[in-house]
Short mmCIF file of C-alpha atoms and ligand atoms in Angstrom, two decimals:
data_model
loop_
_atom_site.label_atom_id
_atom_site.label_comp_id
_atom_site.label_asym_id
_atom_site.label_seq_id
_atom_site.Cartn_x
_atom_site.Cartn_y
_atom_site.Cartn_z
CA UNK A 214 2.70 -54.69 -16.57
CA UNK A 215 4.98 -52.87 -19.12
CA UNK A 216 9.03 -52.79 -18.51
CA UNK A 217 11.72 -51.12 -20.03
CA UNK A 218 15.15 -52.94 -21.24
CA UNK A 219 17.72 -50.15 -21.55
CA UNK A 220 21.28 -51.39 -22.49
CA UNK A 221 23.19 -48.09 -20.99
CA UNK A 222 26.05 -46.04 -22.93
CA UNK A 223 24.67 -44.60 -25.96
CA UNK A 224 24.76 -40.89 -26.53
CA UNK A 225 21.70 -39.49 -27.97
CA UNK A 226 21.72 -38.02 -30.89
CA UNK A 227 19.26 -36.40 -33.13
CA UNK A 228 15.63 -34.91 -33.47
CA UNK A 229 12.46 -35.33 -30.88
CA UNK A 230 9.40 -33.38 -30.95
CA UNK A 231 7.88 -32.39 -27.64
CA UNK A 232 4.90 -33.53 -27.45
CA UNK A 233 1.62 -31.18 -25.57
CA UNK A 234 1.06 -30.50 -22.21
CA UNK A 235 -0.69 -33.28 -19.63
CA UNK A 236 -1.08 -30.90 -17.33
CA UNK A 237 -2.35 -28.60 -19.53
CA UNK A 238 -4.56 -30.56 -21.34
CA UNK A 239 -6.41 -32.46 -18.38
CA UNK A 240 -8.00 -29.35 -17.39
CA UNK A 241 -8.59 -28.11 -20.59
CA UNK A 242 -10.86 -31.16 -20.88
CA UNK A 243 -12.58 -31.27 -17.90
CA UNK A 244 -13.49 -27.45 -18.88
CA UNK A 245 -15.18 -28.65 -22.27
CA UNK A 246 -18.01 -29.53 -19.30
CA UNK A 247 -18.46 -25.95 -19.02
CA UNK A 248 -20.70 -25.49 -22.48
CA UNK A 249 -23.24 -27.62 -24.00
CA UNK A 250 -21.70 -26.97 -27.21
CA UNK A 251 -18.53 -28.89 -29.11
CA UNK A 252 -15.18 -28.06 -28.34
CA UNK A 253 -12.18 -29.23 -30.03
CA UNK A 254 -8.67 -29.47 -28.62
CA UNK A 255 -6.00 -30.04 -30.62
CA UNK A 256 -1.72 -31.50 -29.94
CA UNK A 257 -3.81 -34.29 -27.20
CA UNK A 258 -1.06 -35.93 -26.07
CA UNK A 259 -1.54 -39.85 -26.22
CA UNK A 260 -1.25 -40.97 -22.44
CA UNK A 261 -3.11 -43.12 -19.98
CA UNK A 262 -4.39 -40.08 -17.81
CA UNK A 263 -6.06 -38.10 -21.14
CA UNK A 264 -7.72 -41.72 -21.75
CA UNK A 265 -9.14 -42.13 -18.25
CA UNK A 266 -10.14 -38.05 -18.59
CA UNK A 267 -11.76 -39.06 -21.72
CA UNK A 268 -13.32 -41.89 -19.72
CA UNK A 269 -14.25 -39.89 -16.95
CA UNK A 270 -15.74 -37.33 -19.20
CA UNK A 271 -18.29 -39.49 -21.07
CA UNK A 272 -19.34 -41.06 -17.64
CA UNK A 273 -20.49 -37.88 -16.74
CA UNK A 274 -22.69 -37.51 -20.24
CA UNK A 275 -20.26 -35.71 -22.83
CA UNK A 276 -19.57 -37.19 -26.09
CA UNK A 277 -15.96 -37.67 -26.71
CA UNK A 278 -13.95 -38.26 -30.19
CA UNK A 279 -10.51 -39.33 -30.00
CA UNK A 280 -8.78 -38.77 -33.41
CA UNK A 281 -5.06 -39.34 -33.19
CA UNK A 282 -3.93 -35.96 -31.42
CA UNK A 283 -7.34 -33.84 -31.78
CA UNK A 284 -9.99 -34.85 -29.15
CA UNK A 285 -13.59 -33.61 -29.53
CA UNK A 286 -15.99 -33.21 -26.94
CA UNK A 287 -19.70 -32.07 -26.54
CA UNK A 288 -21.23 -32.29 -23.44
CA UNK A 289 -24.57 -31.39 -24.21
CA UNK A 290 -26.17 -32.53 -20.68
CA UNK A 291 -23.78 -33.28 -17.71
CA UNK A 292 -24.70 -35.64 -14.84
CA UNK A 293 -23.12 -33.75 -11.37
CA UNK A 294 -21.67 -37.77 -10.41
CA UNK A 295 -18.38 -39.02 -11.56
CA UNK A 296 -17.76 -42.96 -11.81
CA UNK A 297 -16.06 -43.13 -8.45
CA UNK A 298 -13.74 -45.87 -9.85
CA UNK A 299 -12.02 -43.75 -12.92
CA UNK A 300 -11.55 -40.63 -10.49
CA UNK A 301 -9.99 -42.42 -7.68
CA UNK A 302 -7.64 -43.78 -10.62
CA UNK A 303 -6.56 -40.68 -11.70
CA UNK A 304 -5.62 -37.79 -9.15
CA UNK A 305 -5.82 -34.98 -11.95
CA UNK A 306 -9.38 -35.74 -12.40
CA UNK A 307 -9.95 -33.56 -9.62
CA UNK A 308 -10.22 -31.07 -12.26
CA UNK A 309 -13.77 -31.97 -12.90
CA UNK A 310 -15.28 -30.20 -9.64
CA UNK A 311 -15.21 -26.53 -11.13
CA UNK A 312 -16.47 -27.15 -14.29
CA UNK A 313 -19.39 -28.98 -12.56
CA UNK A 314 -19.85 -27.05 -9.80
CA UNK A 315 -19.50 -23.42 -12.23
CA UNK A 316 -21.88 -25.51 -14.88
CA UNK A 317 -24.62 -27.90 -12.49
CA UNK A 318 -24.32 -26.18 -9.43
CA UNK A 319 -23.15 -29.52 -7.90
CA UNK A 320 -20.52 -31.80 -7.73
CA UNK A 321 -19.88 -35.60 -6.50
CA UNK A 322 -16.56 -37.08 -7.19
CA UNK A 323 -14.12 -39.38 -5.74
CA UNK A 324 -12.14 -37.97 -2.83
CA UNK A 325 -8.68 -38.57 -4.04
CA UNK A 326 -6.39 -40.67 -1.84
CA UNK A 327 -2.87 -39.22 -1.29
CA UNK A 328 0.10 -40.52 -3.33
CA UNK A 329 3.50 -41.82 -2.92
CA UNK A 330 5.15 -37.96 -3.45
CA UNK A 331 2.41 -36.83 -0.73
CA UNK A 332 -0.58 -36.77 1.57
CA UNK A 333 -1.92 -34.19 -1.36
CA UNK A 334 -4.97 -33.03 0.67
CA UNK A 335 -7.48 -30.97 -1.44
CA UNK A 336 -8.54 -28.52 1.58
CA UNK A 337 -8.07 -25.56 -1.02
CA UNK A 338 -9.75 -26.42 -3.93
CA UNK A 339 -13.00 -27.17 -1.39
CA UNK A 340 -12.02 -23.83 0.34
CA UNK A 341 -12.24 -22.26 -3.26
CA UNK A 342 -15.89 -23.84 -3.82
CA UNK A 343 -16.98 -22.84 -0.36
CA UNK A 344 -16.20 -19.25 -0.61
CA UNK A 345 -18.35 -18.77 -3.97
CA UNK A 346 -21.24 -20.68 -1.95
CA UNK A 347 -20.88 -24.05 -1.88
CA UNK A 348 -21.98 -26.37 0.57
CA UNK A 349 -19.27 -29.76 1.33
CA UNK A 350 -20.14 -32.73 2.65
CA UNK A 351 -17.54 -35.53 2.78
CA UNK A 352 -19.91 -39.13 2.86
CA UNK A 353 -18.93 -43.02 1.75
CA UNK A 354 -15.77 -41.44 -0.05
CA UNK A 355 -17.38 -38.99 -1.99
CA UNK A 356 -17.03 -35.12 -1.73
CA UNK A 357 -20.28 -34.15 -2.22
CA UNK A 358 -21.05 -30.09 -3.46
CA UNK A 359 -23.72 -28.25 -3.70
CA UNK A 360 -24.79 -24.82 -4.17
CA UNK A 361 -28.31 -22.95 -5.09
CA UNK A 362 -26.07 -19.87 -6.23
CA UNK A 363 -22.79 -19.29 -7.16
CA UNK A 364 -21.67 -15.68 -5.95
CA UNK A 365 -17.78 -14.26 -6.98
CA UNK A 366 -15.87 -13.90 -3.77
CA UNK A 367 -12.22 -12.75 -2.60
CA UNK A 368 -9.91 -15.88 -1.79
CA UNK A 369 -6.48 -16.34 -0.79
CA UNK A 370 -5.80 -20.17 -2.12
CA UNK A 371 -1.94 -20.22 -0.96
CA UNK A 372 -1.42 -23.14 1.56
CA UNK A 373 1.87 -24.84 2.78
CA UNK A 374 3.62 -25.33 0.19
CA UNK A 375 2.78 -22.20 -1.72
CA UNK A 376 0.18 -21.58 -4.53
CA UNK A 377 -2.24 -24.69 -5.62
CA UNK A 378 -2.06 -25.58 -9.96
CA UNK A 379 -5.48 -27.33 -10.06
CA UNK A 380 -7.18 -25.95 -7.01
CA UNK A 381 -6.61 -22.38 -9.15
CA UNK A 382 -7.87 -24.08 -11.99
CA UNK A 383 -10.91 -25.05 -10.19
CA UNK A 384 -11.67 -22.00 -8.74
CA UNK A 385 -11.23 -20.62 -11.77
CA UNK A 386 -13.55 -23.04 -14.09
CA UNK A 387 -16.12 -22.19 -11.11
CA UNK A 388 -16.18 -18.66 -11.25
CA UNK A 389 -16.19 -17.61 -15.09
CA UNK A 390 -20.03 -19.08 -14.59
CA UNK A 391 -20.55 -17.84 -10.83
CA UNK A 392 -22.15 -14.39 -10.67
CA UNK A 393 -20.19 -11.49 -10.06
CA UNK A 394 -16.50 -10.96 -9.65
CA UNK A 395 -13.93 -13.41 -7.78
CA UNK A 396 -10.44 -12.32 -6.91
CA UNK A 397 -8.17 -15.32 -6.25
CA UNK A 398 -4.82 -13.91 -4.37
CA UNK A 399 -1.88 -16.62 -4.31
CA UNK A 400 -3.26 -17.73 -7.31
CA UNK A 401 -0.33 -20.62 -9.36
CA UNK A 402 1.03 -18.71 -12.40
CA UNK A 403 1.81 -21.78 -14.46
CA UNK A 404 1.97 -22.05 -18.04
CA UNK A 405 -0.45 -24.44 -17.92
CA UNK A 406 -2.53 -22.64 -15.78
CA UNK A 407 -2.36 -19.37 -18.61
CA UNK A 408 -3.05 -22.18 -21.35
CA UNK A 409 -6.69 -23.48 -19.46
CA UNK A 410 -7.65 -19.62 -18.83
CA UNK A 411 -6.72 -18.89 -22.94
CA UNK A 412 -8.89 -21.65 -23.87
CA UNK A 413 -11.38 -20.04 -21.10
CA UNK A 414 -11.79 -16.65 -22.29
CA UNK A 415 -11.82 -18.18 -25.86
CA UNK A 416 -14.81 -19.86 -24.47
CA UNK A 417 -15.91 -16.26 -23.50
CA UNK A 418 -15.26 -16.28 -19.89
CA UNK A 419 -14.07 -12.94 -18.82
CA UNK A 420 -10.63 -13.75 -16.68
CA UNK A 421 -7.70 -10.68 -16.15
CA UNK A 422 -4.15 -11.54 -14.52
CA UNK A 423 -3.34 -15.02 -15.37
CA UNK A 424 0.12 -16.10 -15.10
CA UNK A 425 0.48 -13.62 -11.84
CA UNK A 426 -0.42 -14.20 -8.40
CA UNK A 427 -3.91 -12.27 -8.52
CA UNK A 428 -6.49 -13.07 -11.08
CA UNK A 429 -9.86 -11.68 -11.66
CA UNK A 430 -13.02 -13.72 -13.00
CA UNK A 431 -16.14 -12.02 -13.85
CA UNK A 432 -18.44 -14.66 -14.27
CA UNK A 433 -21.11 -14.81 -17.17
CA UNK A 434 -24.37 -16.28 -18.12
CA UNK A 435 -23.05 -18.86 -20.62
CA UNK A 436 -20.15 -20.36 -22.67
CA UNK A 437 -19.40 -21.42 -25.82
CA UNK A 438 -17.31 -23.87 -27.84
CA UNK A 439 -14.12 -23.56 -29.40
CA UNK A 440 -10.82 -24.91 -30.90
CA UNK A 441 -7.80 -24.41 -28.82
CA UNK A 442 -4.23 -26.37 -29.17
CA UNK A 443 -2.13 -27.42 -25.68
CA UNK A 444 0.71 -25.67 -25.00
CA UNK A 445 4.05 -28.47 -25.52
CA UNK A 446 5.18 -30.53 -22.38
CA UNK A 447 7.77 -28.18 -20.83
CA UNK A 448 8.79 -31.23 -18.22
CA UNK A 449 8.63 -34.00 -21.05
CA UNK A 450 11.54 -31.23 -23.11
CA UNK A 451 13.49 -30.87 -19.71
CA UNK A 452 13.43 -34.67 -19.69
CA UNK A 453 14.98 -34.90 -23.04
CA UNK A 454 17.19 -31.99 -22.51
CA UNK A 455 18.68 -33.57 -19.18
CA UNK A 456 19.11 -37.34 -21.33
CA UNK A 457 20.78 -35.72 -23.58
CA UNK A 458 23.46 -34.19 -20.99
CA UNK A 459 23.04 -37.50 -18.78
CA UNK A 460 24.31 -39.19 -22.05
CA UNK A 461 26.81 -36.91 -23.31
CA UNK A 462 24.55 -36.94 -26.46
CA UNK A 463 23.00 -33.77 -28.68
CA UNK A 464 19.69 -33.36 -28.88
CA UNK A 465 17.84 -30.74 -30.84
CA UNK A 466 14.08 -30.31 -29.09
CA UNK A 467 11.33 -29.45 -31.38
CA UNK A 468 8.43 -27.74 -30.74
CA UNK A 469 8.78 -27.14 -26.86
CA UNK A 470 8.56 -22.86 -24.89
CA UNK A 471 11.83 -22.28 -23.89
CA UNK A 472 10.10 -19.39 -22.56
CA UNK A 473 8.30 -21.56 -19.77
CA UNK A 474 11.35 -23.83 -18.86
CA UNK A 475 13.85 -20.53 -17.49
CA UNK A 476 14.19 -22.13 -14.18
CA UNK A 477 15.40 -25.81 -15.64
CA UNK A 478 17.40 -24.11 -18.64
CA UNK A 479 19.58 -22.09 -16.42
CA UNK A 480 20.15 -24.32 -14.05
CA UNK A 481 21.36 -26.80 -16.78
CA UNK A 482 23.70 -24.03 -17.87
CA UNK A 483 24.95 -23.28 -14.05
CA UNK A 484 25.97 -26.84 -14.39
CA UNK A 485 27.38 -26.62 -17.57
CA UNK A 486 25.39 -28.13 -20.02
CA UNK A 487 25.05 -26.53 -23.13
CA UNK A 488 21.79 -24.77 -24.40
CA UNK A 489 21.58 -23.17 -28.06
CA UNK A 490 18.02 -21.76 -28.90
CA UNK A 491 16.87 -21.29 -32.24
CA UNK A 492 13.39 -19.90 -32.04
CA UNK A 493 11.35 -22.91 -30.10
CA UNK A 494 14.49 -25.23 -31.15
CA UNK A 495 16.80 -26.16 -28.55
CA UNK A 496 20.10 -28.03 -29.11
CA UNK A 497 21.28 -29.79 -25.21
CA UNK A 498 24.93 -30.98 -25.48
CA UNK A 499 26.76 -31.49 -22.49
CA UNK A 500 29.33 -28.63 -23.22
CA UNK A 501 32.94 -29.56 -21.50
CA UNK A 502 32.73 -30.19 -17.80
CA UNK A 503 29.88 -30.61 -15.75
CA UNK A 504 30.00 -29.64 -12.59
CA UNK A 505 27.34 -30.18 -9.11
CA UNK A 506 24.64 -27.57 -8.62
CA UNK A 507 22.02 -27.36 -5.81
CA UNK A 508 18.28 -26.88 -6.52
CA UNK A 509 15.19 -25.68 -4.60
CA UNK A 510 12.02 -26.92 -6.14
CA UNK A 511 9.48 -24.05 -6.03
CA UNK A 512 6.48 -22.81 -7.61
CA UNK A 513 6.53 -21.74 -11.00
CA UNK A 514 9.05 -19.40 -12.03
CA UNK A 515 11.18 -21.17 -9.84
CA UNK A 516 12.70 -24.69 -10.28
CA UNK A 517 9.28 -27.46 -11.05
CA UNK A 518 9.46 -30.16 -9.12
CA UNK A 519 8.57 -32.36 -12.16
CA UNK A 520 12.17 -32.15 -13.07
CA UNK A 521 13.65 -33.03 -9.57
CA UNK A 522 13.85 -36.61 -9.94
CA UNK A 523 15.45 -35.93 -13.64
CA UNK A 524 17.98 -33.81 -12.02
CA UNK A 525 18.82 -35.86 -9.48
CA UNK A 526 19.74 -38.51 -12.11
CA UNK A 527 21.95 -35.99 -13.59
CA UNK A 528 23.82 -35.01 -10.22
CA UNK A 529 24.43 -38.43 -9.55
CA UNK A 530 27.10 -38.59 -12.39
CA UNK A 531 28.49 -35.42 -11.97
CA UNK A 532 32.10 -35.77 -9.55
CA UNK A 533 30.85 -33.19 -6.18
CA UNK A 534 28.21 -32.76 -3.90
CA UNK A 535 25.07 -31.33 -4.76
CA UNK A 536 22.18 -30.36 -2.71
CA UNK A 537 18.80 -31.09 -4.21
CA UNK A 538 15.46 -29.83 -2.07
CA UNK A 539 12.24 -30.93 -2.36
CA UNK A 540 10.05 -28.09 -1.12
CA UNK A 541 6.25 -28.80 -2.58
CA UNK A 542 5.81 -32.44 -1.86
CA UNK A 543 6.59 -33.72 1.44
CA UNK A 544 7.94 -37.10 -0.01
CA UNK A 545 8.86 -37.07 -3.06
CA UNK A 546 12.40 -39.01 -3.38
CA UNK A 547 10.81 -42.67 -4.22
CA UNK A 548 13.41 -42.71 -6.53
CA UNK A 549 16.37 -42.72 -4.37
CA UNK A 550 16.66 -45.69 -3.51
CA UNK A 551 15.87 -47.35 -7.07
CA UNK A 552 18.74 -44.51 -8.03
CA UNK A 553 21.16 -46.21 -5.20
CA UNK A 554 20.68 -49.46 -6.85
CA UNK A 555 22.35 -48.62 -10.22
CA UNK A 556 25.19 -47.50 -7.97
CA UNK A 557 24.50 -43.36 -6.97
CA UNK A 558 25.30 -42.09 -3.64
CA UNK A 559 22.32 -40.53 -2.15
CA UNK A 560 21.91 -39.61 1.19
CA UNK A 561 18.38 -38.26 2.85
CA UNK A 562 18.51 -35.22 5.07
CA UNK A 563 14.58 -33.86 5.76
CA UNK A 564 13.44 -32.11 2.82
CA UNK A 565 17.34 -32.68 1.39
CA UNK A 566 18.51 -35.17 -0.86
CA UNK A 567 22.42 -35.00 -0.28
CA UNK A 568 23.80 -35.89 -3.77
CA UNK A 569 27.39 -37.11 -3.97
CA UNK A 570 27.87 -37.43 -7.60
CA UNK A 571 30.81 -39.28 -10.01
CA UNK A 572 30.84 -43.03 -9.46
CA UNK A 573 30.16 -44.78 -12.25
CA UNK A 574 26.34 -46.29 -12.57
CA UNK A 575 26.17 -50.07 -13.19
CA UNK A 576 22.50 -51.22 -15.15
CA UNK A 577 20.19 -53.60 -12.76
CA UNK A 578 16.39 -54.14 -12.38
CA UNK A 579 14.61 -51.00 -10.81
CA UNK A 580 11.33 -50.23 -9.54
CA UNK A 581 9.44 -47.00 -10.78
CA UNK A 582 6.60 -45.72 -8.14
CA UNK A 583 5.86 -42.58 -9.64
CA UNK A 584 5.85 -40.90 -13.22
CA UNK A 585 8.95 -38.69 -12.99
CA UNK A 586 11.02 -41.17 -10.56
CA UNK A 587 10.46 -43.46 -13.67
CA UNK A 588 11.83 -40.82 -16.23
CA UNK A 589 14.56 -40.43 -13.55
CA UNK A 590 15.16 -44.27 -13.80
CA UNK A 591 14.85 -44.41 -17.78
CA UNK A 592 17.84 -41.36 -17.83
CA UNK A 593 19.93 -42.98 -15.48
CA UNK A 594 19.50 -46.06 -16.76
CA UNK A 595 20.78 -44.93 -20.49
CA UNK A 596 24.38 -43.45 -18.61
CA UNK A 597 24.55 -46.87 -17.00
CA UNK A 598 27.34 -49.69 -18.10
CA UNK A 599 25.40 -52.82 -18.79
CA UNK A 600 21.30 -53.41 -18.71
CA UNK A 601 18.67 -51.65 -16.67
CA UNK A 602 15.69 -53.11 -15.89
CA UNK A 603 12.81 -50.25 -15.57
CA UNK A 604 9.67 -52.12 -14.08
CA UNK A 605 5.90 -50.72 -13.61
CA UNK A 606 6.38 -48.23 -16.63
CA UNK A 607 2.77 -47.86 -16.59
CA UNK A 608 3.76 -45.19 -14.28
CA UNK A 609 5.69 -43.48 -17.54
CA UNK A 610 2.92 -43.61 -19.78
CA UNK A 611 0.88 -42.02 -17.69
CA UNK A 612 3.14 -38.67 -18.95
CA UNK A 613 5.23 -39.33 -21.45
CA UNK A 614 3.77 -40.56 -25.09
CA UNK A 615 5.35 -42.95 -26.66
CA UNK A 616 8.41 -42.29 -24.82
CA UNK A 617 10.52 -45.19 -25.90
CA UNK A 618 9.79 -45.30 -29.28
CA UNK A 619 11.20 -41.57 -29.22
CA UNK A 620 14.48 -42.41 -27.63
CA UNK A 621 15.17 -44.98 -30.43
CA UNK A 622 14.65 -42.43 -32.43
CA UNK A 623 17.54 -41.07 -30.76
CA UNK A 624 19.42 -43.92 -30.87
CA UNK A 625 18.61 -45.13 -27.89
CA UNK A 626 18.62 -49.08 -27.30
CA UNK A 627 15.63 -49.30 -25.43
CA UNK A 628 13.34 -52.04 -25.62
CA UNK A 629 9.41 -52.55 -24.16
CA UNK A 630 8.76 -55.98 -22.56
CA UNK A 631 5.50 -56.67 -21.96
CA UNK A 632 5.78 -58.78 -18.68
CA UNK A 633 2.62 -61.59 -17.96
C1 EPZ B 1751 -0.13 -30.24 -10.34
O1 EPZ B 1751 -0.65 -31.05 -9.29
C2 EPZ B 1751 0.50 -31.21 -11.35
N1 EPZ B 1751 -0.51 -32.16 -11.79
C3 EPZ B 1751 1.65 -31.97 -10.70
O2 EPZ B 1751 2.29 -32.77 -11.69
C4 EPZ B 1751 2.68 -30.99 -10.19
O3 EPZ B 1751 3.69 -31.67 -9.50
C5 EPZ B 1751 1.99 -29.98 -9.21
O4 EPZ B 1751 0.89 -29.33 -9.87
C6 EPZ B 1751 2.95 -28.91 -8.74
O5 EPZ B 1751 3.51 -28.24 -9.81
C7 EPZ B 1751 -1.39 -31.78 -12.75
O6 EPZ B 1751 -1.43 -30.67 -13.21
C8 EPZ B 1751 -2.35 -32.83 -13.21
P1 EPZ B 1751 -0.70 -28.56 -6.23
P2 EPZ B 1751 -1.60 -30.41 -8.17
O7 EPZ B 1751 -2.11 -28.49 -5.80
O8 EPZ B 1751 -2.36 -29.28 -8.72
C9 EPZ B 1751 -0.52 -28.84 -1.49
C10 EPZ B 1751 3.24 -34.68 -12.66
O9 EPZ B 1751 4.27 -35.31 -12.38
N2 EPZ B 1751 -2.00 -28.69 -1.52
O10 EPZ B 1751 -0.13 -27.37 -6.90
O11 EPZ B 1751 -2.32 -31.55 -7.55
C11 EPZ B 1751 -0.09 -30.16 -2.13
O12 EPZ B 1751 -0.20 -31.24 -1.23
C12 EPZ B 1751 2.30 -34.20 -11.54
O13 EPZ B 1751 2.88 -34.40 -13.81
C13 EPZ B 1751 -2.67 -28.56 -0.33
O14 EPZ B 1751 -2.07 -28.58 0.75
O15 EPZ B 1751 -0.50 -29.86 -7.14
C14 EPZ B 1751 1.34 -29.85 -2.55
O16 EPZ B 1751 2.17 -30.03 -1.46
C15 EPZ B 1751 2.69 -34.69 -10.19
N3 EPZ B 1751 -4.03 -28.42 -0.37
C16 EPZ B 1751 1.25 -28.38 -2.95
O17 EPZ B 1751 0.07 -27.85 -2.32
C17 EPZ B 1751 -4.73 -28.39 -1.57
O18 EPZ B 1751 -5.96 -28.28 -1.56
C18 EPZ B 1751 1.17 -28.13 -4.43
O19 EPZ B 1751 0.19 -28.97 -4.96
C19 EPZ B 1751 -4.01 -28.52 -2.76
C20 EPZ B 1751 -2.64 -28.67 -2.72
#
C-alpha cells in the first residue's frame, strides 16, 4: 500500500489541467450497457474505480478498450449478474442496476455495504426500480431484480438527506428503455447527473428537465452508440484551487466549469481567496488576508460535500472560528482526527465540526480512510513545517489521477513510497 512523503512549505505555483469527471464518467459507463452497439467515451480519467468499472463491465459480457484517456465499449450481449466481488469493491458500481434492469429486464448485483462517511442505504434507487415494475428480493447478499415489463411511473426519489446522484441516475438509465413516461420529482441536478443524461439522449433516449428537480423520460424501443467526452472534475479543480490558497501559492486551473463549482468559488472568495476567470481558466491566489467562513454542505447548487474535508484543511490555518456542517453524510469527518495530528484544533459538535483555525501545522504520519479526507491530508500536509506522512493513498487514487505527479508539477515536493 501506496504513501505519500510531503515535505510541507512550498507554495504552488504554475499550470494543472483538470482532469474528467469520476462521477461523471462511472455512470456514463455503466450506461454503454444500455445498447448492443459501440460507444466511445472520451477525457476517461485514469483511476482505480474506472478500472474496476471497466472490470465490472466485461464481467457482465461487454467488450472494453482502454486507450490512454478514450475507453471503448460494446456490449453486444449482457449477462443480468455482476461478479459479486468487483461490485462490493466499488460502491459507484451501483450504477449498473438501471442500465440492466432498463436493458435485461433484470438485475443481480452486490448489495453495497455502507462506508466510513455513512450507512449509505440504497432504499431509493430500489424504490425507483419498484415503481417502474420491478420485483426485489434481497438473498445471500445479492439484490436480486426482476421485471416482465417495465412501465414509466411518477416518483418522488428525495430521502433524508435530500435528492439521491446515482439513485437518479438509475432511475433514469431504467426508464429511457421502460415504456411510457416517468416523472422523477426530487430528482439531483448535478453536473454530472446533466453530463450521463447528454450522453443519454445522444444515445437517443428522450429525457426533458435535467439539471432541475423534475425530469421527464419517455422511454423508447432501442438505443444506439455514440461518442461523448466527461465533463472535467469540478471537486479534483476545487482541490487544486483550495492547495493553492492552503499554500499561499498561484495556480492557474485548466480545463475545469467554473460554471459548476459557484458554491466552492464563492465561498473561497467570502474567505478571501482570490479567483480570476479567464474563460474555463482560473488563477487561485490567496489574495491578502484570509479570514474563517462557515459552510453547509448541501445538494448541488449548494456547497458539495466532496470539498468539505478540503475546506476544513483550509479553515484550520486560517486565525478564527469557523463552523463547517456536514449535512448529506451522517459521518463524514474521518479526517479530523488525522487533521488534529498535524496540529489543527477541531472540535465535534453533531453534524458540526467546530474549526478553530491559526496554529501553525507541524508534518507527521497520517492515516487517510476515505478519498477526500486523503486530499484533505495531502493539502494540509503541503502548509505543514516539516514531513507528512500520508498512508493508504490507495484511497486517493481512487479519484484523483496521477495526483502527485501533478503537484510536482507545481512544485510540490511530494514523493510516492511504495510501502511492502
Ligand atoms: C454520489 O454518491 C457521489 N459518488 C459521491 O461522491 C457524492 O458524495 C454523493 O453523490 C453526494 O454528492 C458518485 O457519483 C460515484 P447520494 P451517491 O445517493 O449517489 C442517502 C466522492 O467522494 N441515500 O446522492 O452514492 C445517502 O446515504 C463520492 O467522489 C439514501 O438514504 O450519493 C446520503 O446520505 C463520495 N438512500 C444521501 O442520500 C438511497 O437510496 C446522498 O447520497 C440513496 C442515498
Amino acid at each position: 500500500m501506496d504513501s505519500l512523503l510531503i515535505k510541507g512549505g512550498v507554495p504552488l505555483h504554475g499550470d494543472v489541467t483538470v482532469s474528467g469527471a469520476k462521477n461523471a464518467v462511472l455512470p456514463i459507463l455503466a450506461a454503454t450497457l444500455l445498447t448492443p452497439e459501440k460507444c466511445v467515451i472520451r477525457r476517461v480519467p485514469d483511476l482505480t474505480d474506472v478500472h474496476f468499472m471497466a472490470e465490472i463491465l466485461a464481467s457482465l459480457g461487454a467488450q472494453v478498450k482502454v486507450d490512454g484517456d478514450t475507453v471503448t465499449v460494446q456490449a453486444r450481449k449482457v449477462r443480468p449478474v455482476g461478479n459479486y466481488e468487483l461490485i462490493r469493491k466499488m460502491r459507484g458500481s451501483i450504477c449498473i442496476l438501471g442500465p440492466l434492469m432498463g436493458r435485461m429486464r433484470e438485475a443481480s448485483v452486490s448489495l453495497p455495504g455502507g462506508c466510513v462517511i455513512g450507512t449509505r442505504p440504497i432504499d431509493l434507487h430500489l424504490k425507483g426500480m419498484k415503481s417502474l415494475g420491478a420485483s426485489v428480493e434481497i438473498e445471500g447478499g445479492y439484490v436480486n431484480l426482476k421485471a416482465r415489463r417495465l412501465i414509466g411511473a411518477d416518483v418522488f426519489l428525495g430521502g433524508r438527506a435530500g435528492p439521491t446522484v446515482l439513485g437518479t441516475a438509475n432511475l433514469m438509465m431504467a426508464a429511457v428503455l421502460a415504456e411510457g413516461v416517468t416523472t422523477i420529482e426530487s430528482a439531483a441536478c448535478e453536473p454530472e447527473v446533466v453530463d450521463l443524461a447528454f450522453f443519454l439522449s445522444k444515445m437517443g433516449a428522450k429525457i426533458v428537465g435535467v439539471g432541475s428537480p423534475t425530469i421527464t423520460i419517455t422511454g423508447v424501443k432501442e438505443l444506439h452508440g455514440v461518442e461523448h467526452e466527461v465533463i472535467p472534475d469540478r471537486i479534483e479543480a476545487a482541490t487544486f484551487a483550495i492547495a493553492a490558497a492552503v499554500t499561499d501559492g498561484e495556480v492557474t486551473i485548466h480545463g475545469a466549469r467554473p460554471d459548476h463549482m459557484h458554491a466552492v468559488l464563492d465561498k473561497l472568495q467570502e474567505a478571501g481567496v482570490k479567483i480570476e476567470r479567464k474563460g474555463l481558466t482560473m488563477t487561485v491566489s490567496r489574495g491578502r488576508r484570509l479570514k474563517p467562513v462557515d459552510v453547509t454542505t448541501l445538494p448541488y447548487s449548494g456547497f458539495p460535500t466532496d470539498v468539505q474535508a478540503q475546506m476544513m484543511a483550509l479553515m484550520a490555518l486560517i486565525p478564527g472560528l469557523s463552523i463547517i456542517t456536514e449535512r448529506i453524510f451522517e459521518s463524514r469527518f474521518m479526517h479530523v482526527a488525522e487533521l488534529a495530528r498535524l496540529g489543527a484544533d477541531i472540535s465535534i459538535e453533531g453534524p458540526s465540526a467546530i474549526v478553530k483555525g491559526g496554529r501553525p501545522l507541524s508534518g507527521a504520519p497520517v492515516m487517510a480512510s476515505d478519498l477526500r479526507a486523503s486530499a484533505a491530508l495531502v493539502v494540509a500536509g503541503m502548509a505543514a513545517s516539516g514531513k507528512t506522512l500520508v498512508n493508504r493513498i490507495y484511497h486517493l487514487d481512487r479519484g484523483y489521477e496521477k495526483i502527485d505527479q501533478k503537484l510536482r508539477g507545481l512544485g510540490a515536493r511530494v514523493q510516492r513510497i511504495e510501502q511492502p
